[in-house]
Short mmCIF file of N, CA, C and O in Angstrom, two decimals:
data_model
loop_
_atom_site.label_atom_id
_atom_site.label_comp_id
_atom_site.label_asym_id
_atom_site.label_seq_id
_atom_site.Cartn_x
_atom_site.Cartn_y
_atom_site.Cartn_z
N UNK A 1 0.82 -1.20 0.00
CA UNK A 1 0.00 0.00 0.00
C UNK A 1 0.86 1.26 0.00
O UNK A 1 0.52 2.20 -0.72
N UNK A 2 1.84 1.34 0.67
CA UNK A 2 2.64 2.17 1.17
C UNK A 2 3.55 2.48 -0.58
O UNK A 2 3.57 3.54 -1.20
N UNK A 3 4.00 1.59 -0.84
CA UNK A 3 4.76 1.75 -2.38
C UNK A 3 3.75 2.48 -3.71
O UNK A 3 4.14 3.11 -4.70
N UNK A 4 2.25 2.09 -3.26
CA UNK A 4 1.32 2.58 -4.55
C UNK A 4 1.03 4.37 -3.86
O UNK A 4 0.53 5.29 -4.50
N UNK A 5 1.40 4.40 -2.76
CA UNK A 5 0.94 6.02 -2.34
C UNK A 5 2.40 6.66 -2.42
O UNK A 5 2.49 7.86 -2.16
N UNK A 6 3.51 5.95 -2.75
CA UNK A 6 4.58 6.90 -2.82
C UNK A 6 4.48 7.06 -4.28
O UNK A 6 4.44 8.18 -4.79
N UNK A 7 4.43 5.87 -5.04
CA UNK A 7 4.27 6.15 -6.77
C UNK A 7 3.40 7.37 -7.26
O UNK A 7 3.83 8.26 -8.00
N UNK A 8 2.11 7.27 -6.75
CA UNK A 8 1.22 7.81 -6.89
C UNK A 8 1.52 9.28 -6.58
O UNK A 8 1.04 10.18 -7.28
N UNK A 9 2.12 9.47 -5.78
CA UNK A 9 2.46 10.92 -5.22
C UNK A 9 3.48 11.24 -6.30
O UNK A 9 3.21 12.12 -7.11
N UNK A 10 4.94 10.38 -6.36
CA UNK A 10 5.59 10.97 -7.49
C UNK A 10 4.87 11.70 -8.92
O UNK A 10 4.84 12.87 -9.32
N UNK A 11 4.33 10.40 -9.45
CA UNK A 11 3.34 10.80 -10.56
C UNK A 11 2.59 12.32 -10.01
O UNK A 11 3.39 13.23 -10.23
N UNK A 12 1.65 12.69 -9.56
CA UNK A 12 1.30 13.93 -9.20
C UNK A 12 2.19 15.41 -9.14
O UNK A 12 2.05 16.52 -9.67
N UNK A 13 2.96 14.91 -8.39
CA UNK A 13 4.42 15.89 -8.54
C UNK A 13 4.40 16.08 -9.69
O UNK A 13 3.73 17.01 -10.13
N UNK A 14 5.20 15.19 -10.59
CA UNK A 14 5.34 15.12 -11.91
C UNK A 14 4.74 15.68 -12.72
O UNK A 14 5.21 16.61 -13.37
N UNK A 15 3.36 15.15 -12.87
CA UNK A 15 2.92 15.97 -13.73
C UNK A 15 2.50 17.44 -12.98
O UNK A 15 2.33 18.23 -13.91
N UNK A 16 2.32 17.95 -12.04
CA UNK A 16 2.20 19.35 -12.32
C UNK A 16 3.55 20.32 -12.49
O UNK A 16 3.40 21.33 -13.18
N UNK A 17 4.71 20.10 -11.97
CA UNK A 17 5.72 20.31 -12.26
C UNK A 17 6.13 20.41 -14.03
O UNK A 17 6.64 21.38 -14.59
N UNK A 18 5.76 19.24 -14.59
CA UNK A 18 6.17 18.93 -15.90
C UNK A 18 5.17 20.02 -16.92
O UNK A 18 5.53 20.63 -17.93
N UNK A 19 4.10 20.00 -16.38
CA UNK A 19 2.93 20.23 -16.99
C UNK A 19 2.88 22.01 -17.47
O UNK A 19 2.98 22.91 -16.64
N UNK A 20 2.71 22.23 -19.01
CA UNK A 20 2.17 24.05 -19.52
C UNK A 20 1.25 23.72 -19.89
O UNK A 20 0.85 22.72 -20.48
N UNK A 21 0.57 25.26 -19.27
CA UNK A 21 -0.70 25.39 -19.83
C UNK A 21 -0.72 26.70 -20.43
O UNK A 21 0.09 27.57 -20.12
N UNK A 22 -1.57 26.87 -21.23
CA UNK A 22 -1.64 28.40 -22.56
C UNK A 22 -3.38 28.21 -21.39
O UNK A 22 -4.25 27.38 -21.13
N UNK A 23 -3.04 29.48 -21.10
CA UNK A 23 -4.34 30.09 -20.44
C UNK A 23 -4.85 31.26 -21.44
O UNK A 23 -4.08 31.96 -22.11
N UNK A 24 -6.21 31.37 -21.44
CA UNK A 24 -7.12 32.52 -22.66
C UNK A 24 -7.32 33.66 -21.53
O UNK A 24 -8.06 33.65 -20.54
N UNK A 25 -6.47 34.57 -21.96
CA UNK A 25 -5.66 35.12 -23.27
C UNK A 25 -4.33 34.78 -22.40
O UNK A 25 -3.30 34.49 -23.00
N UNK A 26 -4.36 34.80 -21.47
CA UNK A 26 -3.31 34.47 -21.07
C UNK A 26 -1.78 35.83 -20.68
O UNK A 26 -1.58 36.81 -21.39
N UNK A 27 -0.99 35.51 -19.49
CA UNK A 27 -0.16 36.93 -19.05
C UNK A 27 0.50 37.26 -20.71
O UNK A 27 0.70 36.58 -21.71
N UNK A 28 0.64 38.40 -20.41
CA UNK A 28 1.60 39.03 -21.77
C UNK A 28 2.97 39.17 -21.01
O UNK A 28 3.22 39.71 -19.93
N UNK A 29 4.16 38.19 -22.37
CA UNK A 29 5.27 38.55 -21.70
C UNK A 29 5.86 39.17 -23.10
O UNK A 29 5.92 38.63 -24.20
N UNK A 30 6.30 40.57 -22.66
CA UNK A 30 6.31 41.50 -23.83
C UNK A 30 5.53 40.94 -25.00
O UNK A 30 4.44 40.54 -24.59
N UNK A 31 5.73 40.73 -26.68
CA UNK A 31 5.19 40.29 -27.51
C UNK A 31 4.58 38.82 -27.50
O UNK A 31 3.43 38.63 -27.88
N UNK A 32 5.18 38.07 -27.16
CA UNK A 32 5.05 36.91 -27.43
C UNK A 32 4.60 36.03 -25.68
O UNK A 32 4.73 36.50 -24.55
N UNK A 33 4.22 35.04 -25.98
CA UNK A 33 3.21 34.30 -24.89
C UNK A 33 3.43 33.09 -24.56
O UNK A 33 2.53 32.28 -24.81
N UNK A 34 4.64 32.63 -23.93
CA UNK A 34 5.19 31.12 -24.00
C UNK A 34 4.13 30.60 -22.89
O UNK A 34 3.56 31.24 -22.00
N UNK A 35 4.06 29.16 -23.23
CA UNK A 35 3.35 28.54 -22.17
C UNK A 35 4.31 28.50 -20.40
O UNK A 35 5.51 28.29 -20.22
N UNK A 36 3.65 28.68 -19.77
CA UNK A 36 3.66 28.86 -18.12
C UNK A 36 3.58 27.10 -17.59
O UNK A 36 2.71 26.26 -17.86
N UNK A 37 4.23 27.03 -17.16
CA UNK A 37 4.02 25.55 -15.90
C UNK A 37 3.34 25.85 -14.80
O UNK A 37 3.92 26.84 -14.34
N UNK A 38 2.31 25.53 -14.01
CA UNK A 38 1.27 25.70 -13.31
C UNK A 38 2.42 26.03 -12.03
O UNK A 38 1.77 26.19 -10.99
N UNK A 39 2.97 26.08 -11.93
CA UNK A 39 3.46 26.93 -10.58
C UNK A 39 4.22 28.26 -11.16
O UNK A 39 4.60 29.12 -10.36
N UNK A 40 4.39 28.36 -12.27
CA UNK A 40 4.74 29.55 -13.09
C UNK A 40 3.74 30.52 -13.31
O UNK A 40 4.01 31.72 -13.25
N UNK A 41 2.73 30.12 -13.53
CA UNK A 41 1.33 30.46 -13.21
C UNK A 41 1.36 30.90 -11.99
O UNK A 41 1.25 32.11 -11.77
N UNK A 42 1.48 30.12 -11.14
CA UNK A 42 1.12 30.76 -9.61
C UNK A 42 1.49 31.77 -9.14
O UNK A 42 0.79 32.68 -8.68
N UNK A 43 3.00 31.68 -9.25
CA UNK A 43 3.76 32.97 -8.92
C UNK A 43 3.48 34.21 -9.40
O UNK A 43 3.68 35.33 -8.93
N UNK A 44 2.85 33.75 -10.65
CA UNK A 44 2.85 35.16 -11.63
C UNK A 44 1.43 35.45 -10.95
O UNK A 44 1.45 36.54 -10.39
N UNK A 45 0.53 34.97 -10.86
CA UNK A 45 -0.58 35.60 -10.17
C UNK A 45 -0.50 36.38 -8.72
O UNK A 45 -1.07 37.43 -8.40
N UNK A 46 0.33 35.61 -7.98
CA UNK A 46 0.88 35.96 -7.07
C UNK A 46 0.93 37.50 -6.97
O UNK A 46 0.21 38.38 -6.50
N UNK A 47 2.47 37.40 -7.86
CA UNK A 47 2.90 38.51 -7.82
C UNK A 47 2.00 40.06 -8.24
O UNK A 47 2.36 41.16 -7.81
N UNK A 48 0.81 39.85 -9.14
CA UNK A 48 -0.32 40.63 -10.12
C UNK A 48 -0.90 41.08 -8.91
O UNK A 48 -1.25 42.25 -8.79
N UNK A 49 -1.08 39.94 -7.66
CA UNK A 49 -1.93 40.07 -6.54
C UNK A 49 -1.07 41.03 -5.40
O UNK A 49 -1.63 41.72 -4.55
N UNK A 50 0.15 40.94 -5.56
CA UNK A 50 0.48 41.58 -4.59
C UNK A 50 1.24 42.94 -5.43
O UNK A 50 1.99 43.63 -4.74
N UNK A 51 1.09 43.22 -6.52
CA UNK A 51 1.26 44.41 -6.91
C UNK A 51 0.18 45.60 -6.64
O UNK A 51 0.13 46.76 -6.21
N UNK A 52 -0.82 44.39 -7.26
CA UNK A 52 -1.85 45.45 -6.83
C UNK A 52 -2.21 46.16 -5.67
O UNK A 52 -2.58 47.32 -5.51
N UNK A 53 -1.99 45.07 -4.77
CA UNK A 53 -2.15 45.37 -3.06
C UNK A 53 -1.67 46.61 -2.88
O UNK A 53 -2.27 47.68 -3.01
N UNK A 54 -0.51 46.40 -2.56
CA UNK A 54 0.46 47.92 -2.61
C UNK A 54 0.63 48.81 -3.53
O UNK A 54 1.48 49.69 -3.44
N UNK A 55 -0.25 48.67 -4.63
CA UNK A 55 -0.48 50.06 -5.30
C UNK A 55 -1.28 50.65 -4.57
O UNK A 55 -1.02 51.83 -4.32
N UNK A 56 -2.46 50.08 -4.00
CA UNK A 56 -3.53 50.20 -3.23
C UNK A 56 -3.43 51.13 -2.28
O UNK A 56 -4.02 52.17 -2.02
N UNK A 57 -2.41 50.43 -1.72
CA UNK A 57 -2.21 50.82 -0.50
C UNK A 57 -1.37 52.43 -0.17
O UNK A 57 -1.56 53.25 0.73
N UNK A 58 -0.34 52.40 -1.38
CA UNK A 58 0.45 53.51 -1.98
C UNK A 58 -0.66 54.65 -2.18
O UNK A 58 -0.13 55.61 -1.63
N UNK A 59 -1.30 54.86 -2.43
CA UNK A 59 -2.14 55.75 -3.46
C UNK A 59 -2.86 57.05 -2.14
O UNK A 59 -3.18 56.83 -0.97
N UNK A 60 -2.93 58.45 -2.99
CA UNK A 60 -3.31 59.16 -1.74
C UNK A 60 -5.08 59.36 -1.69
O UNK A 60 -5.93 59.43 -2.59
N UNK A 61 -5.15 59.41 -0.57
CA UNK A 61 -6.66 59.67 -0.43
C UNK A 61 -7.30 61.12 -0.74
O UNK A 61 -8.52 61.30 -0.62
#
């Protein structure tokens, strides 16, 4: 049991690690639009999320 939940976990790893996705429309990186690996994705949202924050927060009343 123990050997099919470590496999199983590798595989998972694997593929999201391994794995691009072309999201619609998807981030613009200057001209052109390479596919992102789902934690490439993440970060980049991430980061969209915490730009914004502190623009937010920057800004005068």
């Amino acid at each position: 049991m123990v050997e099919y939940s470590v496999l199983n976990w590798v595989l998972v790893v694997g593929l999201v690690l391994g794995l691009t996705v072309r999201m619609i429309p998807g981030p613009r990186v200057g001209n052109a639009r390479p596919p992102m690996s789902v934690v490439e994705l993440f970060f980049y949202a991430y980061q969209l999320h915490y730009d914004t924050y502190t623009y937010a927060l920057w800004l005068p009343f």
